[in-house]
mmCIF file of N, CA and C in Angstrom:
data_model
loop_
_atom_site.group_PDB
_atom_site.id
_atom_site.type_symbol
_atom_site.label_atom_id
_atom_site.label_comp_id
_atom_site.label_asym_id
_atom_site.label_seq_id
_atom_site.Cartn_x
_atom_site.Cartn_y
_atom_site.Cartn_z
ATOM 1 N N MET A 1 12.805 14.399 -5.230
ATOM 2 C CA MET A 1 13.544 14.619 -3.943
ATOM 3 C C MET A 1 13.977 16.068 -3.905
ATOM 4 N N ARG A 2 14.118 16.651 -2.724
ATOM 5 C CA ARG A 2 14.619 17.955 -2.607
ATOM 6 C C ARG A 2 16.086 18.002 -2.732
ATOM 7 N N SER A 3 16.651 19.105 -3.040
ATOM 8 C CA SER A 3 18.073 19.277 -3.126
ATOM 9 C C SER A 3 18.678 19.313 -1.788
ATOM 10 N N ALA A 4 19.913 19.134 -1.723
ATOM 11 C CA ALA A 4 20.594 19.111 -0.363
ATOM 12 C C ALA A 4 20.486 20.469 0.307
ATOM 13 N N ASN A 5 20.438 21.620 -0.487
ATOM 14 C CA ASN A 5 20.330 22.901 0.042
ATOM 15 C C ASN A 5 18.966 23.400 0.417
ATOM 16 N N GLU A 6 17.997 22.656 0.009
ATOM 17 C CA GLU A 6 16.612 23.062 0.235
ATOM 18 C C GLU A 6 16.101 22.526 1.547
ATOM 19 N N PRO A 7 15.476 23.488 2.417
ATOM 20 C CA PRO A 7 15.105 23.110 3.708
ATOM 21 C C PRO A 7 13.874 22.065 3.607
ATOM 22 N N ALA A 8 13.855 21.142 4.534
ATOM 23 C CA ALA A 8 12.862 20.060 4.421
ATOM 24 C C ALA A 8 11.481 20.595 4.512
ATOM 25 N N SER A 9 11.228 21.735 5.175
ATOM 26 C CA SER A 9 9.989 22.220 5.395
ATOM 27 C C SER A 9 9.506 23.241 4.296
ATOM 28 N N SER A 10 10.354 23.514 3.248
ATOM 29 C CA SER A 10 10.123 24.466 2.229
ATOM 30 C C SER A 10 9.012 24.006 1.183
ATOM 31 N N ARG A 11 8.860 22.723 1.097
ATOM 32 C CA ARG A 11 7.855 22.250 0.072
ATOM 33 C C ARG A 11 7.011 21.148 0.739
ATOM 34 N N GLY A 12 5.655 21.340 0.586
ATOM 35 C CA GLY A 12 4.746 20.465 1.200
ATOM 36 C C GLY A 12 4.665 19.161 0.444
ATOM 37 N N ARG A 13 4.091 18.154 1.039
ATOM 38 C CA ARG A 13 3.934 16.835 0.325
ATOM 39 C C ARG A 13 2.905 16.914 -0.797
ATOM 40 N N ASN A 14 2.132 17.933 -0.830
ATOM 41 C CA ASN A 14 1.122 18.122 -1.965
ATOM 42 C C ASN A 14 1.807 18.882 -3.129
ATOM 43 N N ASP A 15 3.004 19.208 -3.037
ATOM 44 C CA ASP A 15 3.690 19.984 -4.100
ATOM 45 C C ASP A 15 3.674 19.080 -5.343
ATOM 46 N N PRO A 16 3.443 19.650 -6.559
ATOM 47 C CA PRO A 16 3.402 18.911 -7.828
ATOM 48 C C PRO A 16 4.603 18.076 -8.064
ATOM 49 N N ALA A 17 5.736 18.464 -7.518
ATOM 50 C CA ALA A 17 7.010 17.705 -7.663
ATOM 51 C C ALA A 17 6.903 16.327 -7.026
ATOM 52 N N HIS A 18 5.981 16.091 -6.095
ATOM 53 C CA HIS A 18 5.755 14.826 -5.460
ATOM 54 C C HIS A 18 4.755 13.962 -6.167
ATOM 55 N N ALA A 19 4.236 14.411 -7.195
ATOM 56 C CA ALA A 19 3.096 13.654 -7.919
ATOM 57 C C ALA A 19 3.474 12.315 -8.316
ATOM 58 N N PRO A 20 4.624 12.060 -8.901
ATOM 59 C CA PRO A 20 4.978 10.731 -9.347
ATOM 60 C C PRO A 20 5.034 9.681 -8.120
ATOM 61 N N MET A 21 5.618 10.175 -7.054
ATOM 62 C CA MET A 21 5.689 9.276 -5.937
ATOM 63 C C MET A 21 4.297 8.993 -5.363
ATOM 64 N N LEU A 22 3.473 10.051 -5.254
ATOM 65 C CA LEU A 22 2.181 9.887 -4.730
ATOM 66 C C LEU A 22 1.323 8.867 -5.648
ATOM 67 N N ALA A 23 1.545 8.995 -6.931
ATOM 68 C CA ALA A 23 0.813 8.089 -7.844
ATOM 69 C C ALA A 23 1.331 6.652 -7.613
ATOM 70 N N THR A 24 2.640 6.501 -7.363
ATOM 71 C CA THR A 24 3.173 5.195 -7.130
ATOM 72 C C THR A 24 2.710 4.553 -5.853
ATOM 73 N N MET A 25 2.636 5.366 -4.794
ATOM 74 C CA MET A 25 1.936 4.920 -3.493
ATOM 75 C C MET A 25 0.616 4.547 -3.667
ATOM 76 N N GLU A 26 -0.220 5.354 -4.462
ATOM 77 C CA GLU A 26 -1.610 5.012 -4.827
ATOM 78 C C GLU A 26 -1.662 3.625 -5.558
ATOM 79 N N LEU A 27 -0.712 3.433 -6.492
ATOM 80 C CA LEU A 27 -0.791 2.141 -7.262
ATOM 81 C C LEU A 27 -0.499 1.044 -6.309
ATOM 82 N N ILE A 28 0.639 1.052 -5.657
ATOM 83 C CA ILE A 28 1.009 -0.193 -4.836
ATOM 84 C C ILE A 28 0.212 -0.328 -3.509
ATOM 85 N N GLY A 29 -0.507 0.761 -3.130
ATOM 86 C CA GLY A 29 -1.199 0.764 -1.889
ATOM 87 C C GLY A 29 -2.565 0.017 -2.003
ATOM 88 N N GLN A 30 -3.025 -0.142 -3.143
ATOM 89 C CA GLN A 30 -4.349 -0.871 -3.362
ATOM 90 C C GLN A 30 -4.279 -2.330 -3.030
ATOM 91 N N ARG A 31 -5.249 -2.803 -2.429
ATOM 92 C CA ARG A 31 -5.342 -4.204 -1.963
ATOM 93 C C ARG A 31 -5.128 -5.080 -3.162
ATOM 94 N N TRP A 32 -4.311 -6.132 -3.021
ATOM 95 C CA TRP A 32 -3.931 -7.162 -3.959
ATOM 96 C C TRP A 32 -2.904 -6.762 -5.004
ATOM 97 N N ILE A 33 -2.597 -5.502 -5.151
ATOM 98 C CA ILE A 33 -1.665 -5.075 -6.152
ATOM 99 C C ILE A 33 -0.203 -5.674 -5.829
ATOM 100 N N LEU A 34 0.267 -5.568 -4.725
ATOM 101 C CA LEU A 34 1.524 -6.163 -4.323
ATOM 102 C C LEU A 34 1.518 -7.663 -4.451
ATOM 103 N N ARG A 35 0.505 -8.307 -4.111
ATOM 104 C CA ARG A 35 0.343 -9.688 -4.288
ATOM 105 C C ARG A 35 0.444 -10.123 -5.745
ATOM 106 N N VAL A 36 -0.202 -9.451 -6.613
ATOM 107 C CA VAL A 36 -0.141 -9.703 -8.055
ATOM 108 C C VAL A 36 1.286 -9.621 -8.524
ATOM 109 N N LEU A 37 1.948 -8.492 -8.148
ATOM 110 C CA LEU A 37 3.275 -8.305 -8.503
ATOM 111 C C LEU A 37 4.230 -9.394 -7.993
ATOM 112 N N TRP A 38 3.985 -9.823 -6.783
ATOM 113 C CA TRP A 38 4.744 -10.842 -6.159
ATOM 114 C C TRP A 38 4.632 -12.177 -6.969
ATOM 115 N N GLU A 39 3.418 -12.493 -7.340
ATOM 116 C CA GLU A 39 3.139 -13.743 -8.058
ATOM 117 C C GLU A 39 3.681 -13.713 -9.453
ATOM 118 N N LEU A 40 3.671 -12.563 -10.116
ATOM 119 C CA LEU A 40 4.166 -12.478 -11.533
ATOM 120 C C LEU A 40 5.693 -12.255 -11.578
ATOM 121 N N GLU A 41 6.328 -11.969 -10.525
ATOM 122 C CA GLU A 41 7.704 -11.609 -10.575
ATOM 123 C C GLU A 41 8.586 -12.699 -11.134
ATOM 124 N N PRO A 42 8.384 -13.980 -10.743
ATOM 125 C CA PRO A 42 9.133 -15.110 -11.304
ATOM 126 C C PRO A 42 8.842 -15.385 -12.804
ATOM 127 N N GLY A 43 7.641 -15.050 -13.280
ATOM 128 C CA GLY A 43 7.369 -15.315 -14.707
ATOM 129 C C GLY A 43 5.895 -15.163 -14.915
ATOM 130 N N ARG A 44 5.486 -15.349 -16.225
ATOM 131 C CA ARG A 44 4.122 -15.203 -16.687
ATOM 132 C C ARG A 44 3.201 -16.293 -16.107
ATOM 133 N N LEU A 45 1.952 -15.927 -15.935
ATOM 134 C CA LEU A 45 0.969 -16.961 -15.385
ATOM 135 C C LEU A 45 -0.380 -16.583 -16.093
ATOM 136 N N GLY A 46 -1.211 -17.624 -16.281
ATOM 137 C CA GLY A 46 -2.508 -17.526 -16.751
ATOM 138 C C GLY A 46 -3.397 -17.036 -15.609
ATOM 139 N N PHE A 47 -4.619 -16.535 -16.034
ATOM 140 C CA PHE A 47 -5.596 -16.016 -15.023
ATOM 141 C C PHE A 47 -5.864 -17.136 -13.959
ATOM 142 N N LEU A 48 -6.291 -18.294 -14.430
ATOM 143 C CA LEU A 48 -6.664 -19.288 -13.395
ATOM 144 C C LEU A 48 -5.553 -19.665 -12.509
ATOM 145 N N GLU A 49 -4.361 -19.824 -12.954
ATOM 146 C CA GLU A 49 -3.221 -20.106 -12.002
ATOM 147 C C GLU A 49 -2.974 -18.917 -11.092
ATOM 148 N N LEU A 50 -3.043 -17.718 -11.594
ATOM 149 C CA LEU A 50 -2.850 -16.541 -10.725
ATOM 150 C C LEU A 50 -3.878 -16.469 -9.743
ATOM 151 N N ARG A 51 -5.161 -16.739 -10.101
ATOM 152 C CA ARG A 51 -6.299 -16.712 -9.223
ATOM 153 C C ARG A 51 -6.157 -17.768 -8.124
ATOM 154 N N ARG A 52 -5.596 -18.944 -8.502
ATOM 155 C CA ARG A 52 -5.394 -20.005 -7.536
ATOM 156 C C ARG A 52 -4.336 -19.598 -6.392
ATOM 157 N N ARG A 53 -3.301 -18.918 -6.918
ATOM 158 C CA ARG A 53 -2.162 -18.487 -5.991
ATOM 159 C C ARG A 53 -2.604 -17.346 -5.107
ATOM 160 N N MET A 54 -3.652 -16.591 -5.527
ATOM 161 C CA MET A 54 -4.045 -15.340 -4.826
ATOM 162 C C MET A 54 -4.896 -15.662 -3.563
ATOM 163 N N GLY A 55 -5.225 -16.954 -3.333
ATOM 164 C CA GLY A 55 -5.910 -17.253 -2.070
ATOM 165 C C GLY A 55 -7.391 -16.730 -2.128
ATOM 166 N N ASN A 56 -7.690 -15.886 -1.185
ATOM 167 C CA ASN A 56 -9.127 -15.441 -1.165
ATOM 168 C C ASN A 56 -9.450 -14.202 -1.929
ATOM 169 N N CYS A 57 -8.649 -13.878 -2.974
ATOM 170 C CA CYS A 57 -8.992 -12.728 -3.821
ATOM 171 C C CYS A 57 -10.006 -13.308 -4.818
ATOM 172 N N SER A 58 -11.124 -12.593 -4.925
ATOM 173 C CA SER A 58 -12.244 -12.967 -5.918
ATOM 174 C C SER A 58 -11.769 -12.884 -7.263
ATOM 175 N N SER A 59 -12.373 -13.642 -8.219
ATOM 176 C CA SER A 59 -12.010 -13.474 -9.594
ATOM 177 C C SER A 59 -12.240 -12.023 -10.169
ATOM 178 N N SER A 60 -13.411 -11.492 -9.701
ATOM 179 C CA SER A 60 -13.703 -10.119 -10.175
ATOM 180 C C SER A 60 -12.726 -9.080 -9.716
ATOM 181 N N MET A 61 -12.270 -9.292 -8.468
ATOM 182 C CA MET A 61 -11.274 -8.280 -7.924
ATOM 183 C C MET A 61 -10.006 -8.538 -8.643
ATOM 184 N N LEU A 62 -9.561 -9.752 -8.848
ATOM 185 C CA LEU A 62 -8.336 -10.013 -9.547
ATOM 186 C C LEU A 62 -8.358 -9.378 -10.945
ATOM 187 N N SER A 63 -9.573 -9.616 -11.669
ATOM 188 C CA SER A 63 -9.688 -9.034 -13.004
ATOM 189 C C SER A 63 -9.492 -7.530 -12.925
ATOM 190 N N THR A 64 -10.179 -6.852 -11.950
ATOM 191 C CA THR A 64 -10.036 -5.415 -11.864
ATOM 192 C C THR A 64 -8.629 -4.934 -11.646
ATOM 193 N N ARG A 65 -7.889 -5.648 -10.723
ATOM 194 C CA ARG A 65 -6.490 -5.322 -10.464
ATOM 195 C C ARG A 65 -5.622 -5.549 -11.702
ATOM 196 N N LEU A 66 -5.839 -6.627 -12.406
ATOM 197 C CA LEU A 66 -5.029 -6.899 -13.594
ATOM 198 C C LEU A 66 -5.307 -5.754 -14.664
ATOM 199 N N GLN A 67 -6.512 -5.401 -14.830
ATOM 200 C CA GLN A 67 -6.839 -4.236 -15.798
ATOM 201 C C GLN A 67 -6.172 -2.968 -15.364
ATOM 202 N N TYR A 68 -6.163 -2.717 -13.984
ATOM 203 C CA TYR A 68 -5.517 -1.577 -13.489
ATOM 204 C C TYR A 68 -3.973 -1.565 -13.709
ATOM 205 N N LEU A 69 -3.421 -2.628 -13.490
ATOM 206 C CA LEU A 69 -1.926 -2.767 -13.653
ATOM 207 C C LEU A 69 -1.568 -2.724 -15.152
ATOM 208 N N GLN A 70 -2.456 -3.199 -15.935
ATOM 209 C CA GLN A 70 -2.233 -3.073 -17.407
ATOM 210 C C GLN A 70 -2.252 -1.643 -17.839
ATOM 211 N N ALA A 71 -3.345 -0.961 -17.389
ATOM 212 C CA ALA A 71 -3.430 0.469 -17.752
ATOM 213 C C ALA A 71 -2.300 1.304 -17.225
ATOM 214 N N ALA A 72 -1.690 0.895 -16.064
ATOM 215 C CA ALA A 72 -0.546 1.562 -15.582
ATOM 216 C C ALA A 72 0.725 1.189 -16.256
ATOM 217 N N GLY A 73 0.645 0.198 -17.147
ATOM 218 C CA GLY A 73 1.887 -0.186 -17.908
ATOM 219 C C GLY A 73 2.825 -1.105 -17.111
ATOM 220 N N VAL A 74 2.314 -1.703 -16.023
ATOM 221 C CA VAL A 74 3.136 -2.524 -15.214
ATOM 222 C C VAL A 74 3.094 -4.024 -15.586
ATOM 223 N N ILE A 75 1.991 -4.434 -16.192
ATOM 224 C CA ILE A 75 1.851 -5.834 -16.629
ATOM 225 C C ILE A 75 1.271 -5.773 -18.010
ATOM 226 N N ALA A 76 1.517 -6.908 -18.717
ATOM 227 C CA ALA A 76 0.914 -7.056 -20.053
ATOM 228 C C ALA A 76 0.159 -8.346 -20.122
ATOM 229 N N LYS A 77 -0.831 -8.336 -20.932
ATOM 230 C CA LYS A 77 -1.619 -9.636 -21.206
ATOM 231 C C LYS A 77 -1.133 -10.055 -22.641
ATOM 232 N N ASN A 78 -0.674 -11.323 -22.698
ATOM 233 C CA ASN A 78 -0.174 -11.799 -23.923
ATOM 234 C C ASN A 78 -1.213 -12.429 -24.787
ATOM 235 N N ALA A 79 -0.942 -12.710 -26.032
ATOM 236 C CA ALA A 79 -1.780 -13.396 -26.930
ATOM 237 C C ALA A 79 -2.281 -14.726 -26.415
ATOM 238 N N ASP A 80 -1.493 -15.475 -25.624
ATOM 239 C CA ASP A 80 -1.900 -16.664 -25.079
ATOM 240 C C ASP A 80 -2.634 -16.523 -23.790
ATOM 241 N N LYS A 81 -3.029 -15.365 -23.464
ATOM 242 C CA LYS A 81 -3.848 -14.965 -22.305
ATOM 243 C C LYS A 81 -3.122 -15.174 -20.953
ATOM 244 N N THR A 82 -1.795 -15.174 -20.994
ATOM 245 C CA THR A 82 -1.012 -15.071 -19.820
ATOM 246 C C THR A 82 -0.646 -13.630 -19.441
ATOM 247 N N TYR A 83 -0.339 -13.444 -18.201
ATOM 248 C CA TYR A 83 0.042 -12.086 -17.746
ATOM 249 C C TYR A 83 1.534 -12.155 -17.342
ATOM 250 N N GLU A 84 2.194 -11.048 -17.619
ATOM 251 C CA GLU A 84 3.607 -10.932 -17.283
ATOM 252 C C GLU A 84 3.945 -9.512 -16.973
ATOM 253 N N LEU A 85 5.052 -9.296 -16.231
ATOM 254 C CA LEU A 85 5.536 -7.996 -15.935
ATOM 255 C C LEU A 85 6.029 -7.339 -17.197
ATOM 256 N N THR A 86 5.871 -6.121 -17.346
ATOM 257 C CA THR A 86 6.531 -5.320 -18.390
ATOM 258 C C THR A 86 7.871 -4.861 -17.902
ATOM 259 N N PRO A 87 8.681 -4.227 -18.805
ATOM 260 C CA PRO A 87 10.000 -3.715 -18.289
ATOM 261 C C PRO A 87 9.719 -2.708 -16.993
ATOM 262 N N ALA A 88 8.655 -1.950 -17.121
ATOM 263 C CA ALA A 88 8.320 -1.066 -15.960
ATOM 264 C C ALA A 88 8.002 -1.905 -14.741
ATOM 265 N N GLY A 89 7.331 -3.010 -14.910
ATOM 266 C CA GLY A 89 6.921 -3.935 -13.784
ATOM 267 C C GLY A 89 8.086 -4.562 -13.237
ATOM 268 N N HIS A 90 9.093 -4.962 -14.050
ATOM 269 C CA HIS A 90 10.346 -5.599 -13.536
ATOM 270 C C HIS A 90 11.093 -4.541 -12.695
ATOM 271 N N GLU A 91 11.082 -3.270 -13.165
ATOM 272 C CA GLU A 91 11.775 -2.210 -12.441
ATOM 273 C C GLU A 91 11.087 -1.941 -11.122
ATOM 274 N N LEU A 92 9.736 -2.037 -11.132
ATOM 275 C CA LEU A 92 9.007 -1.807 -9.922
ATOM 276 C C LEU A 92 9.350 -2.857 -8.840
ATOM 277 N N THR A 93 9.234 -4.141 -9.338
ATOM 278 C CA THR A 93 9.513 -5.223 -8.331
ATOM 279 C C THR A 93 10.921 -5.204 -7.912
ATOM 280 N N ALA A 94 11.847 -4.751 -8.747
ATOM 281 C CA ALA A 94 13.295 -4.554 -8.247
ATOM 282 C C ALA A 94 13.306 -3.575 -7.158
ATOM 283 N N ALA A 95 12.589 -2.488 -7.365
ATOM 284 C CA ALA A 95 12.544 -1.362 -6.375
ATOM 285 C C ALA A 95 11.929 -1.910 -5.079
ATOM 286 N N LEU A 96 10.984 -2.815 -5.188
ATOM 287 C CA LEU A 96 10.309 -3.354 -3.932
ATOM 288 C C LEU A 96 11.073 -4.415 -3.286
ATOM 289 N N GLN A 97 12.153 -4.899 -3.855
ATOM 290 C CA GLN A 97 12.971 -6.002 -3.250
ATOM 291 C C GLN A 97 13.428 -5.634 -1.887
ATOM 292 N N PRO A 98 13.920 -4.440 -1.612
ATOM 293 C CA PRO A 98 14.314 -4.117 -0.215
ATOM 294 C C PRO A 98 13.129 -4.242 0.772
ATOM 295 N N LEU A 99 11.933 -3.912 0.375
ATOM 296 C CA LEU A 99 10.762 -4.042 1.245
ATOM 297 C C LEU A 99 10.462 -5.494 1.530
ATOM 298 N N TRP A 100 10.620 -6.370 0.497
ATOM 299 C CA TRP A 100 10.433 -7.751 0.712
ATOM 300 C C TRP A 100 11.461 -8.368 1.604
ATOM 301 N N THR A 101 12.665 -7.907 1.403
ATOM 302 C CA THR A 101 13.839 -8.361 2.318
ATOM 303 C C THR A 101 13.577 -7.925 3.801
ATOM 304 N N TRP A 102 13.164 -6.712 3.905
ATOM 305 C CA TRP A 102 12.801 -6.218 5.242
ATOM 306 C C TRP A 102 11.726 -7.041 5.835
ATOM 307 N N SER A 103 10.686 -7.408 5.089
ATOM 308 C CA SER A 103 9.606 -8.110 5.634
ATOM 309 C C SER A 103 10.045 -9.538 6.135
ATOM 310 N N GLU A 104 10.946 -10.173 5.398
ATOM 311 C CA GLU A 104 11.489 -11.373 5.814
ATOM 312 C C GLU A 104 12.220 -11.344 7.098
ATOM 313 N N ARG A 105 12.811 -10.234 7.328
ATOM 314 C CA ARG A 105 13.559 -10.060 8.598
ATOM 315 C C ARG A 105 12.703 -9.619 9.857
ATOM 316 N N TRP A 106 11.703 -8.780 9.594
ATOM 317 C CA TRP A 106 11.048 -8.114 10.688
ATOM 318 C C TRP A 106 9.577 -8.502 10.895
ATOM 319 N N THR A 107 8.951 -9.091 9.865
ATOM 320 C CA THR A 107 7.566 -9.407 10.000
ATOM 321 C C THR A 107 7.361 -10.844 10.608
ATOM 322 N N PRO A 108 6.420 -10.895 11.511
ATOM 323 C CA PRO A 108 6.164 -12.357 12.080
ATOM 324 C C PRO A 108 5.703 -13.248 10.895
ATOM 325 N N GLN A 109 6.017 -14.568 11.123
ATOM 326 C CA GLN A 109 5.654 -15.521 10.138
ATOM 327 C C GLN A 109 4.207 -15.642 9.808
ATOM 328 N N SER A 110 3.386 -15.613 10.841
ATOM 329 C CA SER A 110 1.932 -15.775 10.586
ATOM 330 C C SER A 110 1.306 -14.388 10.715
ATOM 331 N N PRO A 111 0.410 -14.059 9.806
ATOM 332 C CA PRO A 111 -0.259 -12.762 9.851
ATOM 333 C C PRO A 111 -1.162 -12.599 11.110
ATOM 334 N N THR A 112 -1.559 -13.696 11.691
ATOM 335 C CA THR A 112 -2.416 -13.698 12.882
ATOM 336 C C THR A 112 -1.673 -13.736 14.147
ATOM 337 N N SER A 113 -0.227 -13.952 14.085
ATOM 338 C CA SER A 113 0.450 -13.969 15.314
ATOM 339 C C SER A 113 0.776 -12.539 15.732
ATOM 340 N N GLY A 114 1.171 -12.408 16.993
ATOM 341 C CA GLY A 114 1.564 -11.083 17.499
ATOM 342 C C GLY A 114 0.552 -10.506 18.343
#
């Protein structure tokens, strides 16, 4: 974030100071990432149960997203082959909570309505 004394136009969005935020937007902006986080937020799940909850997400896409989230340090795969949020993942889902609250208030109930 810029300091209170720094003009809004003095630093562009491509400034290296914005790299962490851009990386985070890249992470959560990928299809299925937010859904995986949503499903894992209450607790650990095995691949098959997670796949069942993900609806029309293919097994290969889910596997790819899980690997990506593991590499980002957001989820962990346990010895019993279940997936769960890491401390960083819990912090990320806590940061997303206002977005989920907003969506409950402002987003139509059906994705096809409107």
